[in-house]
Structures are given as structure tokens and as C-alpha cells.
XYZ file of C-alpha atoms in Angstrom:
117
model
C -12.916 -15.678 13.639
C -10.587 -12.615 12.400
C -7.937 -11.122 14.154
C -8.092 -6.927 14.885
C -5.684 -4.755 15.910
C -5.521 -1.164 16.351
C -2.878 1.588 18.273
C -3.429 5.413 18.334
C -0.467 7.418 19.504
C 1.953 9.551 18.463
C 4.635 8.369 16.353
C 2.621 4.581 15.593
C 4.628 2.791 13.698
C 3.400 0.333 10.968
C 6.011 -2.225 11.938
C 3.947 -3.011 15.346
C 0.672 -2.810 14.074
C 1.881 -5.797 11.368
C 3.229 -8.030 14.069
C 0.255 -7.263 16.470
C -2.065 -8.772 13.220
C 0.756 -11.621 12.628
C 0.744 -12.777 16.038
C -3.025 -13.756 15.226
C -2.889 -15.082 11.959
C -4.118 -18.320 12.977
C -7.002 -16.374 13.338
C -7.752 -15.107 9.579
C -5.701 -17.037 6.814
C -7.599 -15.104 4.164
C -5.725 -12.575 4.461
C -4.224 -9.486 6.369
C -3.876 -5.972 6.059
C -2.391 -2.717 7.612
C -3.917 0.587 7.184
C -1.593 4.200 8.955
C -4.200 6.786 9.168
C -3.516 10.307 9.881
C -5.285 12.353 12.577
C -6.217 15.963 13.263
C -3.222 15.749 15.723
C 0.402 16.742 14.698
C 2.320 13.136 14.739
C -0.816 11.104 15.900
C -1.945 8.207 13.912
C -4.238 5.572 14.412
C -2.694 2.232 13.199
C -5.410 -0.609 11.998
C -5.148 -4.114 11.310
C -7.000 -7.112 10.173
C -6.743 -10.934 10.073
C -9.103 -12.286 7.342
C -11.505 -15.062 8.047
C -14.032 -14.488 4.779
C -17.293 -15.629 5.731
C -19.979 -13.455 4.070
C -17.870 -11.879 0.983
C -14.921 -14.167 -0.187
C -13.781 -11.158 -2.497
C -11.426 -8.564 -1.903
C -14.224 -6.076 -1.709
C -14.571 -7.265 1.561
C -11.298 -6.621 2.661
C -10.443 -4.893 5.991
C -9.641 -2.363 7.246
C -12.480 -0.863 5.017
C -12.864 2.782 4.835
C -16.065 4.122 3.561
C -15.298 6.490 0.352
C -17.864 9.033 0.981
C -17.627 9.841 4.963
C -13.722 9.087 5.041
C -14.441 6.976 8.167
C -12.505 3.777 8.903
C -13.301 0.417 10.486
C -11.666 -2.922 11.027
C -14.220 -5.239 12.785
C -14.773 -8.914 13.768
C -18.184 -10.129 13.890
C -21.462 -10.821 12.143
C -24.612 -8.368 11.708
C -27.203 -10.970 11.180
C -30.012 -8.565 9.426
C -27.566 -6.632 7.980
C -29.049 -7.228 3.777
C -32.364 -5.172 5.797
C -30.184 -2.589 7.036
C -28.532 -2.224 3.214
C -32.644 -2.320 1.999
C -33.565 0.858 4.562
C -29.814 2.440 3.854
C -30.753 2.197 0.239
C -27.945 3.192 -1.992
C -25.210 1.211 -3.725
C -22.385 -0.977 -2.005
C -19.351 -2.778 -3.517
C -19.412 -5.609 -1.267
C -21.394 -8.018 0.304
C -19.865 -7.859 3.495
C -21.635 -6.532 6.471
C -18.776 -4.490 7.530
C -19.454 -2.204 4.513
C -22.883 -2.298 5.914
C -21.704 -1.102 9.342
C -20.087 1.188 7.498
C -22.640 2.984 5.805
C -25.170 2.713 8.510
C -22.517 4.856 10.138
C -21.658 7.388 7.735
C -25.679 8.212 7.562
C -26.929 7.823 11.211
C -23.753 8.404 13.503
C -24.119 6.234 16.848
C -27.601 5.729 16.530
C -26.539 3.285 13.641
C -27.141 0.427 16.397
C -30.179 1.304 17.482
């Protein structure tokens, strides 16, 4: 099961976001990743990590945190969306991955918080 971590705040520094995803490596040994994003707020970022367990796309396609290109939005997420290849059929479109968190993803970027419905 992966490890997430996130912080939003003002001055969030990368340093703590690393060692909140390193104290769960146990969780994800396929790998780990930091991602500083900048907000509409003067000096507030939103800090993401991820502890890789690769389960439905061993590439690095699937690698998190994964922002979607189009929308600019961001996710790091631990989980499974079991009918996610019929969400990616009604979505349409092309993906890069085979990972359902690009699928969350795009789902998203086209239908907002009604995405889980």
C-alpha cells in the first residue's frame, strides 16, 4: 500500500515533505517522489509526496505525484479504482499510463467533483 504525504502552508519546505514520505517507505519501495507546487498565495505552497507500491502500471508513467498536463491539477493518491479502464472508455481521449490515478485524474480535469459520482 503507498505512502502519501502532503503540507500546505506558507514557507513549506521540501526537506519535511521528503522525510514525512521516508518515514513510510516501508510502505512503497518502488519508489518516491516530492513535488513543491506554487499557489495563488504569496509564499504558500502545497508540498506532495508519494511512496510507490506499483500495482496497476510498473512504469514510470505511473509515477506520483502525477499532475495532469492539460488542467495543471495535481494528485498524489493511494488506492485502487476498480472500473477505472470504463471510466478511461466514457473519458475517451488518450492517456500515458495505465494507472488509475491518471484516470482519476482526467475524470477530474473534465467533470470537477462530480468525477465520483
Amino acid at each position: 500500500m503507498c505512502g502519501i504525504a502532503g503540507i500546505l502552508g506558507p514557507n513549506v519546505d521540501a526537506g519535511r515533505v521528503r522525510a514525512m514520505v521516508d518515514a513510510q517507505r516501508h510502505r512503497g519501495p518502488d519508489g518516491s517522489a516530492v513535488e513543491m507546487i506554487a499557489t495563488a498565495v504569496p509564499d504558500v505552497r502545497l508540498g506532495l509526496g508519494h511512496a510507490r507500491l506499483a500495482i496497476l502500471d510498473l512504469s514510470p508513467a505511473g509515477r506520483q505525484p502525477m499532475q495532469h498536463a492539460e488542467s495543471g491539477c495535481w494528485v498524489v493518491y493511494n488506492g485502487e479504482i476498480y472500473n477505472h479502464r470504463d471510466v478511461r472508455a466514457d473519458l475517451g481521449g488518450e492517456f500515458r499510463s495505465t494507472c488509475d490515478t491518471e484516470t482519476l485524474l482526467a475524470a477530474y480535469a473534465r467533470r470537477g467533483r462530480r468525477c465520483v459520482d
